[in-house]
Tab-separated table of C-alpha atoms in Angstrom:
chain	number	residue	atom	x	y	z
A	598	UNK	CA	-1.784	-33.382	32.135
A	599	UNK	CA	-0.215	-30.757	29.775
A	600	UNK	CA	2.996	-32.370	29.687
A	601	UNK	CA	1.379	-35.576	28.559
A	602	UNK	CA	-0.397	-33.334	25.821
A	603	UNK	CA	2.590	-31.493	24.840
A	604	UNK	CA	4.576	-34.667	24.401
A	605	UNK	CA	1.587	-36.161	22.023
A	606	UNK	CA	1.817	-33.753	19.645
A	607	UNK	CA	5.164	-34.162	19.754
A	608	UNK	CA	5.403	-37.433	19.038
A	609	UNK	CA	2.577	-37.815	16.337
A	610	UNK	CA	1.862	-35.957	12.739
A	611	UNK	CA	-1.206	-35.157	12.680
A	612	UNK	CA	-4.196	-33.254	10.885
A	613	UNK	CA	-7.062	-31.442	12.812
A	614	UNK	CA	-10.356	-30.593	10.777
A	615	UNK	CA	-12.685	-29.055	12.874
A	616	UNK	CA	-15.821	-27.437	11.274
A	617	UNK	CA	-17.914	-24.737	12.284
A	618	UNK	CA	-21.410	-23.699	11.638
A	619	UNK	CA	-20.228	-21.923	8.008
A	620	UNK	CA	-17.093	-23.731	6.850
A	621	UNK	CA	-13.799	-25.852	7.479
A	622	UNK	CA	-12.259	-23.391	10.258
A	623	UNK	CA	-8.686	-25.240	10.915
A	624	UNK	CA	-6.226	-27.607	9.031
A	625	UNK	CA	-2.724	-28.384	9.796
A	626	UNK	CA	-1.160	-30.832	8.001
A	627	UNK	CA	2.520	-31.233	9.724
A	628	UNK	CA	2.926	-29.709	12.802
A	629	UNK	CA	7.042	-28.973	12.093
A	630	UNK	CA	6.239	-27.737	8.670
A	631	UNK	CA	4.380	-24.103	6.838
A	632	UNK	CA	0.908	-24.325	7.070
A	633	UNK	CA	-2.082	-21.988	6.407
A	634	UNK	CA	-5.062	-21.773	8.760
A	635	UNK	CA	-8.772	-20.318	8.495
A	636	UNK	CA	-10.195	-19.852	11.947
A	637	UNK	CA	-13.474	-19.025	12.451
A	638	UNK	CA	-14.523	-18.845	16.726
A	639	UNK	CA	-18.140	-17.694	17.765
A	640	UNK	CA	-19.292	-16.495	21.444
A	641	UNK	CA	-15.816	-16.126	22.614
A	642	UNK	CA	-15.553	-13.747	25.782
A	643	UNK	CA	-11.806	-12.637	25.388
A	644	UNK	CA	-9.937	-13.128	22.615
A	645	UNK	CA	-6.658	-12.245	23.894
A	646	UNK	CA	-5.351	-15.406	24.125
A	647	UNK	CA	-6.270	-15.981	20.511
A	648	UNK	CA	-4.647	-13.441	19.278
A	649	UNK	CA	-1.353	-14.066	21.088
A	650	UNK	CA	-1.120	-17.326	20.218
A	651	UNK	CA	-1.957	-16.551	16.703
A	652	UNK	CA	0.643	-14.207	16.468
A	653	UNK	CA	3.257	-16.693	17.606
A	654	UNK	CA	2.318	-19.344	14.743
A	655	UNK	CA	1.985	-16.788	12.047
A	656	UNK	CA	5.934	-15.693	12.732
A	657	UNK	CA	7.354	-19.160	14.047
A	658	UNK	CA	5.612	-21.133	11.090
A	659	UNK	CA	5.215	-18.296	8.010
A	660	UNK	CA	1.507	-18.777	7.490
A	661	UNK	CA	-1.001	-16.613	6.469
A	662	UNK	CA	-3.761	-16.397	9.070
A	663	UNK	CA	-7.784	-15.614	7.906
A	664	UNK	CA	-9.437	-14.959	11.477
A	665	UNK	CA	-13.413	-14.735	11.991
A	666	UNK	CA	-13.871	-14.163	15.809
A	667	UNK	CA	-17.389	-16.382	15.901
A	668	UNK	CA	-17.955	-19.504	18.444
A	669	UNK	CA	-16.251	-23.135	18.163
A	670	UNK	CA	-17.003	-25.553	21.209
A	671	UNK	CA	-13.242	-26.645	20.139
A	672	UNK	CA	-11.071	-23.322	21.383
A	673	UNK	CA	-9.082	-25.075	24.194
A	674	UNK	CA	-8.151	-27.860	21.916
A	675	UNK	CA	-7.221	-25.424	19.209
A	676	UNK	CA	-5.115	-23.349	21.554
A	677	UNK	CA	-3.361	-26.627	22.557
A	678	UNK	CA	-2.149	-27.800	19.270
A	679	UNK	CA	-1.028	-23.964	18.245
A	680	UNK	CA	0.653	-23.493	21.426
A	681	UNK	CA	2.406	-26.464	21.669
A	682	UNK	CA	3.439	-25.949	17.975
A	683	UNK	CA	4.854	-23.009	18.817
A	684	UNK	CA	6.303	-23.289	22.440
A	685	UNK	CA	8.287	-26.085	21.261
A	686	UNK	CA	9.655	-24.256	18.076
A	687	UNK	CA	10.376	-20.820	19.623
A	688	UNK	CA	12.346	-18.812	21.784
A	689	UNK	CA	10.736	-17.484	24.988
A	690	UNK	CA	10.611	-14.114	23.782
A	691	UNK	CA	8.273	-15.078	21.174
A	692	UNK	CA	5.399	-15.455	23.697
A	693	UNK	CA	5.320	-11.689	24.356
A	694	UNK	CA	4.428	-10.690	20.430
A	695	UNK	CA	1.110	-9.220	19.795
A	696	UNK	CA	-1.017	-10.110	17.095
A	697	UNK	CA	-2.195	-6.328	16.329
A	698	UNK	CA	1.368	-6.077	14.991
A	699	UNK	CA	0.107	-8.339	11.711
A	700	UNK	CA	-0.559	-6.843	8.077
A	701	UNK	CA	-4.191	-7.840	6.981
A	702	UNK	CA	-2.777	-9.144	3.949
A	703	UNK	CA	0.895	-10.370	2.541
A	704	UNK	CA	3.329	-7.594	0.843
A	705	UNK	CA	1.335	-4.546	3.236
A	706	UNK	CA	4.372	-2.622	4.712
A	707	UNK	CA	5.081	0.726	5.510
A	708	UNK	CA	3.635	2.945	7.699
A	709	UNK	CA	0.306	2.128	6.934
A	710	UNK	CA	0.921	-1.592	6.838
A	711	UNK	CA	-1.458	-2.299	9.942
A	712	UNK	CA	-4.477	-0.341	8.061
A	713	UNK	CA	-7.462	-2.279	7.953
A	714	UNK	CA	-6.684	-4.874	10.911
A	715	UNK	CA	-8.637	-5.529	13.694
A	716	UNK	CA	-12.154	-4.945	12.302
A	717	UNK	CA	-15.077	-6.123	12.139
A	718	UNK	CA	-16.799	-5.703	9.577
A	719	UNK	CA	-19.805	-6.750	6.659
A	720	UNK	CA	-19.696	-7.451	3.018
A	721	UNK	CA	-20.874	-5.604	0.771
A	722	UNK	CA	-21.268	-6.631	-3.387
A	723	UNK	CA	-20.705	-3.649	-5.881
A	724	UNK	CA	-23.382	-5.292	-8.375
A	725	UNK	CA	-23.827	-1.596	-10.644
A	726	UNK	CA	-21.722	0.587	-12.419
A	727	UNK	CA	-24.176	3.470	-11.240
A	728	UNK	CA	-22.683	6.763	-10.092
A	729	UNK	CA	-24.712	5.816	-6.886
A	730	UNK	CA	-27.996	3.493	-5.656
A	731	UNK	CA	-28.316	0.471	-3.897
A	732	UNK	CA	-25.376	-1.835	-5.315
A	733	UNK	CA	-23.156	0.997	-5.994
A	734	UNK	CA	-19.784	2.092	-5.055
A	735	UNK	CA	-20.856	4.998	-3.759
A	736	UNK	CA	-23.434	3.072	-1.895
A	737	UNK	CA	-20.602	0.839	-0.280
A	738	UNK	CA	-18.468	3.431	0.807
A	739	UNK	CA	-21.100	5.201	2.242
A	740	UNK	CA	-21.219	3.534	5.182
A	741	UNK	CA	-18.131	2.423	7.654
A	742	UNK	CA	-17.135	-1.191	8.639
A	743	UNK	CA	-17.634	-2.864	5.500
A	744	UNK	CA	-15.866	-5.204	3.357
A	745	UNK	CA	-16.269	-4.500	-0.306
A	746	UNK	CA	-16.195	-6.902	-3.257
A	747	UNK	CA	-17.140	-6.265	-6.690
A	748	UNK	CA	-19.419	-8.712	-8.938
A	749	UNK	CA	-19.211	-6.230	-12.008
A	750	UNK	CA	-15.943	-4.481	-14.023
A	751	UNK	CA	-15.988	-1.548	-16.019
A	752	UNK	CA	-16.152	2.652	-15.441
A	753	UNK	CA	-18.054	4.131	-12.907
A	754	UNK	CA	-18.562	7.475	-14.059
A	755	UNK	CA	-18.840	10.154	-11.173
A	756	UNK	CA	-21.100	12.967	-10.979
A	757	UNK	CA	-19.698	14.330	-7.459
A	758	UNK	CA	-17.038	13.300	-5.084
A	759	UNK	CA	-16.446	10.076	-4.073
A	760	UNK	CA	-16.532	10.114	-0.143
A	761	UNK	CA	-15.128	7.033	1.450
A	762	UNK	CA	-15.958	6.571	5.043
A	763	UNK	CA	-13.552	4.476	7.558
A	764	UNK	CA	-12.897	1.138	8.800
A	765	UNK	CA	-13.422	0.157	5.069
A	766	UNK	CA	-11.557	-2.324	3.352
A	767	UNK	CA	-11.501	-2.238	-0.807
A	768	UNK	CA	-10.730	-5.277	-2.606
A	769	UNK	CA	-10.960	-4.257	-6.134
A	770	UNK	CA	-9.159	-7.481	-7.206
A	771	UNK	CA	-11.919	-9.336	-6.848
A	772	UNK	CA	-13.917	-7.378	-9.708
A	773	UNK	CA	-14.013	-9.704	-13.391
A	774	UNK	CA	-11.832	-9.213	-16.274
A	775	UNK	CA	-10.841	-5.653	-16.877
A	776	UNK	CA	-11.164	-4.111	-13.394
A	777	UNK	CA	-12.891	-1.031	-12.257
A	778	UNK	CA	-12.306	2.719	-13.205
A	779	UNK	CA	-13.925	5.614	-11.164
A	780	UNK	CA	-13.515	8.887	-13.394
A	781	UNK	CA	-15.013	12.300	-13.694
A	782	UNK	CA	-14.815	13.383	-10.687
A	783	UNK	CA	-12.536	13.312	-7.320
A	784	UNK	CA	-12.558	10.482	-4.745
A	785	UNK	CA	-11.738	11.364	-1.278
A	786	UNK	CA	-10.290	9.785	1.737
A	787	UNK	CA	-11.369	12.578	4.268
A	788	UNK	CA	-11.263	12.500	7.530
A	789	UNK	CA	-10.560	8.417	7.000
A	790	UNK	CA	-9.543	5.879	9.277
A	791	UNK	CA	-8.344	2.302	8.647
A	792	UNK	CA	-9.161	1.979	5.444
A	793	UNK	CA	-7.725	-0.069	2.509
A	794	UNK	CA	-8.073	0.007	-0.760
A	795	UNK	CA	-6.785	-2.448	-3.738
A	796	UNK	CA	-6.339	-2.729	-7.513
A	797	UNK	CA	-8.706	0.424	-8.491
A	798	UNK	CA	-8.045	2.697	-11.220
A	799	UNK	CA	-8.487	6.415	-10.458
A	800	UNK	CA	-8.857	9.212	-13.175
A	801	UNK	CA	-10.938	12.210	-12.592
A	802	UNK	CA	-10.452	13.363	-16.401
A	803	UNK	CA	-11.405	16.465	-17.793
A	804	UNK	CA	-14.743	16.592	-16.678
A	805	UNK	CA	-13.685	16.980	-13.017
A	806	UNK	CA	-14.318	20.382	-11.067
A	807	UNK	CA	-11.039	22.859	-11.569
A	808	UNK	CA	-7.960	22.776	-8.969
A	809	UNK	CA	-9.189	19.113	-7.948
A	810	UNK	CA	-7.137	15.841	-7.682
A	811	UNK	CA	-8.118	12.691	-8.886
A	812	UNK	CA	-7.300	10.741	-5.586
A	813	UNK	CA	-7.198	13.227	-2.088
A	814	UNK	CA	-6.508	11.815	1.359
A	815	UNK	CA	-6.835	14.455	3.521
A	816	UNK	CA	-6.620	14.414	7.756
A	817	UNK	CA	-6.489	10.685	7.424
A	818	UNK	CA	-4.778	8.062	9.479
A	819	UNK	CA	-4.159	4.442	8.776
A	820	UNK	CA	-4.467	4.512	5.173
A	821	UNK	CA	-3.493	1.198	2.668
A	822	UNK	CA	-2.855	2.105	-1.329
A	823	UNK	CA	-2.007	-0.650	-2.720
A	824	UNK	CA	-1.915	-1.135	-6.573
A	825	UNK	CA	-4.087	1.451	-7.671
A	826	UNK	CA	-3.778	3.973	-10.699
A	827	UNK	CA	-3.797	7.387	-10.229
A	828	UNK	CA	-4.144	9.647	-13.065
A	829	UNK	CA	-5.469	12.549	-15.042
A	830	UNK	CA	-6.008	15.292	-12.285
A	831	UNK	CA	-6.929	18.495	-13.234
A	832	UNK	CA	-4.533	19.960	-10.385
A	833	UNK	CA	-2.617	17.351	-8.814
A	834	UNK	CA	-3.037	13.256	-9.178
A	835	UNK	CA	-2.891	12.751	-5.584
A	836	UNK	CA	-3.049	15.363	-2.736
A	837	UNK	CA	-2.867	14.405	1.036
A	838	UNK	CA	-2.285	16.613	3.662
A	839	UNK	CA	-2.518	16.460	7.476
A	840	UNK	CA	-2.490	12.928	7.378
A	841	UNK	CA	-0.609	10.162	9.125
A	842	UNK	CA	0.580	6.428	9.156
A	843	UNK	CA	-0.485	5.695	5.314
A	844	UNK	CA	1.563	3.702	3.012
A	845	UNK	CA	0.991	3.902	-1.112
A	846	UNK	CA	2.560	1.160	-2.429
A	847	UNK	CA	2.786	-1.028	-5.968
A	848	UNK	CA	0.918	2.072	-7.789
A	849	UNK	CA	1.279	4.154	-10.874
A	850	UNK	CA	0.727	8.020	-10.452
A	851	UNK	CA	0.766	9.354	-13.925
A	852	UNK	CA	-0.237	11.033	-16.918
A	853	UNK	CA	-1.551	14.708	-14.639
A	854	UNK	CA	-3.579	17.263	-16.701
A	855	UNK	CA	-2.268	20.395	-15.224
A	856	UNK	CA	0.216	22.232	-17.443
A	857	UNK	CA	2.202	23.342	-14.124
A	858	UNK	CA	2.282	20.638	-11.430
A	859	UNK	CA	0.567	17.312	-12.100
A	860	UNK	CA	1.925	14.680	-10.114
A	861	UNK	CA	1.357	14.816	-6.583
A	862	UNK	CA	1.278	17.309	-3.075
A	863	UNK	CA	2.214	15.742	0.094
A	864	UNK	CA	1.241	18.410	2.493
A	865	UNK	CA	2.435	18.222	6.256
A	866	UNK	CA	1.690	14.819	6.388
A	867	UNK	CA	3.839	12.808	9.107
A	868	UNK	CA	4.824	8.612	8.671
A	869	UNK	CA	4.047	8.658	5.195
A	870	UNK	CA	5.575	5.546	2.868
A	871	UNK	CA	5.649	5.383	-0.910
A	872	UNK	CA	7.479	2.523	-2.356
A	873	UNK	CA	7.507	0.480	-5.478
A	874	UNK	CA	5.517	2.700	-7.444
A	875	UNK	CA	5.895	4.353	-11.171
A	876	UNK	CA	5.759	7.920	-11.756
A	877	UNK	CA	5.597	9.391	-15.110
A	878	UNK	CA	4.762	11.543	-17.821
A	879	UNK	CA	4.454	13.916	-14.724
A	880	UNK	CA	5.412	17.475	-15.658
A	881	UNK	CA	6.739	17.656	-11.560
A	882	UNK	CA	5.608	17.266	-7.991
A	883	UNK	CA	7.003	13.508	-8.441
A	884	UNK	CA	6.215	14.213	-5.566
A	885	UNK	CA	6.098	17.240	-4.270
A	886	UNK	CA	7.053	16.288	-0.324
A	887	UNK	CA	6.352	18.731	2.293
A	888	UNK	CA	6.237	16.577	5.090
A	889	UNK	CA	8.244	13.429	6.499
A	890	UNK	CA	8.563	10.630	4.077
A	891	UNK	CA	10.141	7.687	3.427
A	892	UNK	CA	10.417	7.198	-0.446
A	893	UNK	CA	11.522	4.019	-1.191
A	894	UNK	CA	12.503	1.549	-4.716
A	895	UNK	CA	10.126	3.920	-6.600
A	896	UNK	CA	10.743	4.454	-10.418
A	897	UNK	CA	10.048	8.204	-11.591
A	898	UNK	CA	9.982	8.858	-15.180
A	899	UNK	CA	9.788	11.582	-17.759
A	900	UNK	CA	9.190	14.286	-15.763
A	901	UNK	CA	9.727	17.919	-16.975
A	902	UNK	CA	10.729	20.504	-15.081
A	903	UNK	CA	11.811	18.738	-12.089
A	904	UNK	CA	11.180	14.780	-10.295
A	905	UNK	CA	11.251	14.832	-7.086
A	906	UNK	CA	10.544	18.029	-5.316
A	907	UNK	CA	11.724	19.284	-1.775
A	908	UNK	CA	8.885	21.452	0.708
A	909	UNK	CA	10.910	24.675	0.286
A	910	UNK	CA	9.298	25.408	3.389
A	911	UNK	CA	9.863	27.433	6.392
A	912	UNK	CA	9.064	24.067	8.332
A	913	UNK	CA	11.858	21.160	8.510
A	914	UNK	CA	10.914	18.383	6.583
A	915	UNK	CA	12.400	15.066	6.423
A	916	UNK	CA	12.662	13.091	3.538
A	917	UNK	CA	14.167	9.654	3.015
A	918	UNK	CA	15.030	8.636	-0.617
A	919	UNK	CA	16.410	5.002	-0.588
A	920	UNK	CA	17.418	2.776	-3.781
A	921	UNK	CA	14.739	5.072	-6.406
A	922	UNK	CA	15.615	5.095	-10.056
A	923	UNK	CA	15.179	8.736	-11.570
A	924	UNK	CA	15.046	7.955	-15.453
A	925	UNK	CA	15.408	11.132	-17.962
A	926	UNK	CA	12.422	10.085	-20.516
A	927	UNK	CA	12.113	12.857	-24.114
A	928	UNK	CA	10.700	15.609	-22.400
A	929	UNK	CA	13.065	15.509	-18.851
A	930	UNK	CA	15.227	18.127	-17.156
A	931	UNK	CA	18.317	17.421	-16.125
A	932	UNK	CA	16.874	18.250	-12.894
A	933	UNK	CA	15.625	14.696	-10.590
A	934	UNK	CA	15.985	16.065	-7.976
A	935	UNK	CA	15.313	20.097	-6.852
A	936	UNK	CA	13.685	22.977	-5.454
A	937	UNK	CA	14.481	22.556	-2.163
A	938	UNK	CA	15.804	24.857	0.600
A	939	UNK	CA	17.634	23.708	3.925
A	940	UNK	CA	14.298	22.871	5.682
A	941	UNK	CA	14.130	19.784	3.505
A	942	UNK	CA	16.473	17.564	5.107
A	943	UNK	CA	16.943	14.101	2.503
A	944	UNK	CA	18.640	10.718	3.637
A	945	UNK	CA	19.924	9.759	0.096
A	946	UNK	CA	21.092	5.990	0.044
A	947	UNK	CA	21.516	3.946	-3.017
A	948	UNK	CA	19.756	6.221	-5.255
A	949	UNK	CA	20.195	6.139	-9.379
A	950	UNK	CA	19.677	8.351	-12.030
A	951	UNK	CA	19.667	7.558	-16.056
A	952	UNK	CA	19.752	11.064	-17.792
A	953	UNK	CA	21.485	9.221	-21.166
A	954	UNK	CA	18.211	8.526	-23.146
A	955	UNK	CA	19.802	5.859	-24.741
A	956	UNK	CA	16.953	3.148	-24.066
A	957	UNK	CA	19.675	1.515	-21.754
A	958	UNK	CA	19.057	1.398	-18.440
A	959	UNK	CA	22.533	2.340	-17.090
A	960	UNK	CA	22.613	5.099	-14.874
A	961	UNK	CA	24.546	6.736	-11.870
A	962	UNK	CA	25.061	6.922	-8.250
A	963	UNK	CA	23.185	9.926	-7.170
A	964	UNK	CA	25.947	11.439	-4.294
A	965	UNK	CA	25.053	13.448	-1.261
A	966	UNK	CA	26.635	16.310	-3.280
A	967	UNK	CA	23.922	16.314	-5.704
A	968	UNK	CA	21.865	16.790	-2.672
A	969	UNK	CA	23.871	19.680	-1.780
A	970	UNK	CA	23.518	20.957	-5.179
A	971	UNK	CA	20.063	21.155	-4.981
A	972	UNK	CA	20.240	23.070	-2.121
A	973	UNK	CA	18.253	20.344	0.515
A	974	UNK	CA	19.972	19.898	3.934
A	975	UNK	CA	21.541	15.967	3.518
A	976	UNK	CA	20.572	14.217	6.881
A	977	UNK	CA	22.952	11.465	8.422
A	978	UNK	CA	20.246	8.825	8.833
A	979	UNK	CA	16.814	7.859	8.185
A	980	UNK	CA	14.352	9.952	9.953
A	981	UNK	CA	10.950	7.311	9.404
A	982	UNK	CA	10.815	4.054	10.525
A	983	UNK	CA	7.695	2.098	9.162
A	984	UNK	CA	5.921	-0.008	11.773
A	985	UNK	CA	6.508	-2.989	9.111
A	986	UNK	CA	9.583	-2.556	7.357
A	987	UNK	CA	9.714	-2.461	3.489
A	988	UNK	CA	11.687	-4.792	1.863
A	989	UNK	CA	13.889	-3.131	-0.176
A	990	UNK	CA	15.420	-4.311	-3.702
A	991	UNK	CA	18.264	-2.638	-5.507
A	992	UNK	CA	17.369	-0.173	-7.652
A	993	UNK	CA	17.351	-1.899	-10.645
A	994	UNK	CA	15.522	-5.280	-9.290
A	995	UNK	CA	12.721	-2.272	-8.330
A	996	UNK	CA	12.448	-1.465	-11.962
A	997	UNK	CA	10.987	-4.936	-12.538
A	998	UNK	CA	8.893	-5.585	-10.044
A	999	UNK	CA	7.764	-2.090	-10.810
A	1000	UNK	CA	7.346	-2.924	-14.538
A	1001	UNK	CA	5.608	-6.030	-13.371
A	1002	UNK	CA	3.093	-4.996	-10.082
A	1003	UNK	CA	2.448	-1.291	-10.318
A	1004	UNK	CA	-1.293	-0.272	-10.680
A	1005	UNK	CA	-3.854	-3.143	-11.278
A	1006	UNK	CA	-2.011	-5.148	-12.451
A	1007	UNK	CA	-4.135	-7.905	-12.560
A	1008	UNK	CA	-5.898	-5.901	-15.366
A	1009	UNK	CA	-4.154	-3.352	-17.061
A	1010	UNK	CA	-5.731	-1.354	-19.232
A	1011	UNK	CA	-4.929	0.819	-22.418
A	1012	UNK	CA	-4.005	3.549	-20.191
A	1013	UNK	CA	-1.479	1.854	-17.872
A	1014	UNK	CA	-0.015	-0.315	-20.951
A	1015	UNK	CA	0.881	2.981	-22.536
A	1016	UNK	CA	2.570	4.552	-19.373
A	1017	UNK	CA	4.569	0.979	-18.637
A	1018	UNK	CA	5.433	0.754	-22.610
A	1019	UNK	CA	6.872	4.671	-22.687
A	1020	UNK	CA	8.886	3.374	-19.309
A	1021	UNK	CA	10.842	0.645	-21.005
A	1022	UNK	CA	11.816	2.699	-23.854
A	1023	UNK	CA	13.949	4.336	-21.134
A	1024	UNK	CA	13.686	7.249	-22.729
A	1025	UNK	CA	14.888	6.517	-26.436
């Protein structure tokens, strides 16, 4: 009987539209050819077999799967055709993926890549630009589990903390023209699990309490930062510390109040990824990386006293810097890369640095003796490997996309069109 069904679908092309109670749940066009799916099951007992044989189509075929465990009267007949799609196009080996290995959206890689899947979880509508109340952001992230969209743009101006529980998942880019801002005070990923968050701008501003950070995320694990602004911190931008698995990726940290640091502490934190993201107009602490990193096709700019900064700890640290462009801007150093001691132990591959100021972007190979020269321990081989790798451009291709993605980008403001213009004056 399966062999008869097997060679049918073989044999035929052929589209499935099944519906379930709230929409069109599956449609495949050409079984040998890319396709998207929406599923949507109800009352299903085990989902196991779902989610394996998801798994296989999403790498055999290159689709983008949107799954809503629910109830379809349909789910042997939709495990047929995806099986037999996949069977017949695969290896063996493919049968043994598993689908908890999937991003929850396209371009999430990193360590934190797999924040956010496997949840369950409500919507909520931002609806106010209130500092809190029902329809709020504070109201949304008040609670864990939920899905948050926004009906409203504009600032959301804080009069305390911003406390974001877990299992939450942020989609800012879903907020009208112009985006959201949170200023004037902190927001704080505490204590946070599986959480995501996308295309948010985050400035505490002068108004914020003293020695606070814009953005903290603190004894976290599972975190997602992806194309979000982070600037004006009283102390630091960003500060995490004790936290694990978390990628920050496609953002701009920038423009940091404090006359002495500024950009950004990364305290004993362990899987961490940063890639594709802008930092400037940073005095230092771009970043400051006391714990094990992988820093990858970032752009730092205009710093002052010093880019990228080693843990000078008594505690080995590993850092891996791979294809970054360090970019002298009117007010830089010489010094891109420093203040480190032997403890900080940097994988340097493919790195650049411009120092000309000459509005030209033509710099140098930065050697494992400029390593040595700033005093950091230079390690053989990569010490983090992401659970989804990043895909990583030349330096130079970086400086694009990064010109072109970091932040919202979907609405930049004022703010973040002054930080991108100062970058392509490349220092001139």
């Amino acid at each position: 009987m399966y062999l008869m069904v097997i060679a049918f679908f073989v044999l035929i092309k052929c589209t499935f539209i099944l519906k379930t109670k709230d929409y069109l749940c599956l449609l495949i066009n050409e079984i040998h050819k890319p396709i998207n799916i929406e599923l949507k099951f109800e009352n299903i007992e085990s989902n196991n077999i779902v989610n394996n044989i998801l798994y296989i189509v999403q790498f055999i075929y290159n689709i983008t799967l949107y799954v809503d465990l629910g109830g379809c009267n349909m789910l042997k007949k939709i495990i047929t055709v995806l099986s037999c799609a996949a069977i017949l196009a695969s290896p063996i080996s493919a049968v043994t993926m598993n689908a908890k290995t999937l991003p929850l959206f396209k371009g999430a890689e990193g360590c934190g890549a797999l924040a956010g899947t496997n949840l369950t979880t409500t919507t909520y509508h931002v609806t106010n630009l209130n500092d809190s109340g029902k329809g709020s952001l504070r109201d949304a992230v008040n609670e864990p589990n939920r899905t948050i969209v926004f009906d409203v743009a504009g600032t959301i101006n804080l009069k305390s903390e911003l406390a974001f529980k877990s299992n939450l998942i942020i989609n800012g880019q879903t907020a009208p023209k112009g985006g959201i801002t949170v200023t004037g005070e902190s927001s704080s990923f505490n204590k946070s699990q599986n959480d995501v968050i996308r295309y948010i701008r985050f400035r505490e501003g002068v108004t914020g309490g003293e020695q606070k950070c814009s953005l903290y995320i603190d004894n976290a694990k599972n975190i997602m930062v992806d194309h979000v602004s982070i600037e004006f911190g009283k102390w630091d931008n960003l500060h995490m510390e004790n936290s694990s698995d978390v990628t920050i990726q496609y953002s701009i940290i920038a423009d940091g109040i404090h006359s002495q640091y500024s950009g950004a502490i990364l305290q004993e934190c362990d899987n961490l990824s940063i890639h594709h993201c802008l930092w400037a107009d940073n005095r230092t602490r771009n970043p400051k990386a006391k714990s094990n990193l992988q820093f990858a096709n970032n752009i730092i700019y205009n710093w002052e006293v010093c880019g990228f900064v080693g843990g000078h700890s008594s505690e080995d640290h590993y850092q891996d810097l791979l294809s970054n462009y360090f970019i002298s801007g009117n007010k830089s150093s010489s010094t891109f890369i420093g203040e480190c001691t032997s403890s900080d132990h940097i994988y340097n591959s493919n790195n650049y640095f411009d120092g000309n100021k000459d509005g030209v972007l033509n710099g140098r190979l930065i050697t494992n003796n400029d390593i040595s020269k700033a005093q950091a321990t230079v390690q053989a081989s990569p010490y983090v490997i992401p659970i989804v790798p990043i895909t990583l451009q030349d330096p130079t291709q970086a400086y694009n996309t990064v010109l072109n993605e970091a932040g919202d980008s979907l609405n930049r403001d004022s703010e973040d069109l002054s930080v991108i213009g100062k970058l392509k004056s490349l220092g001139k």
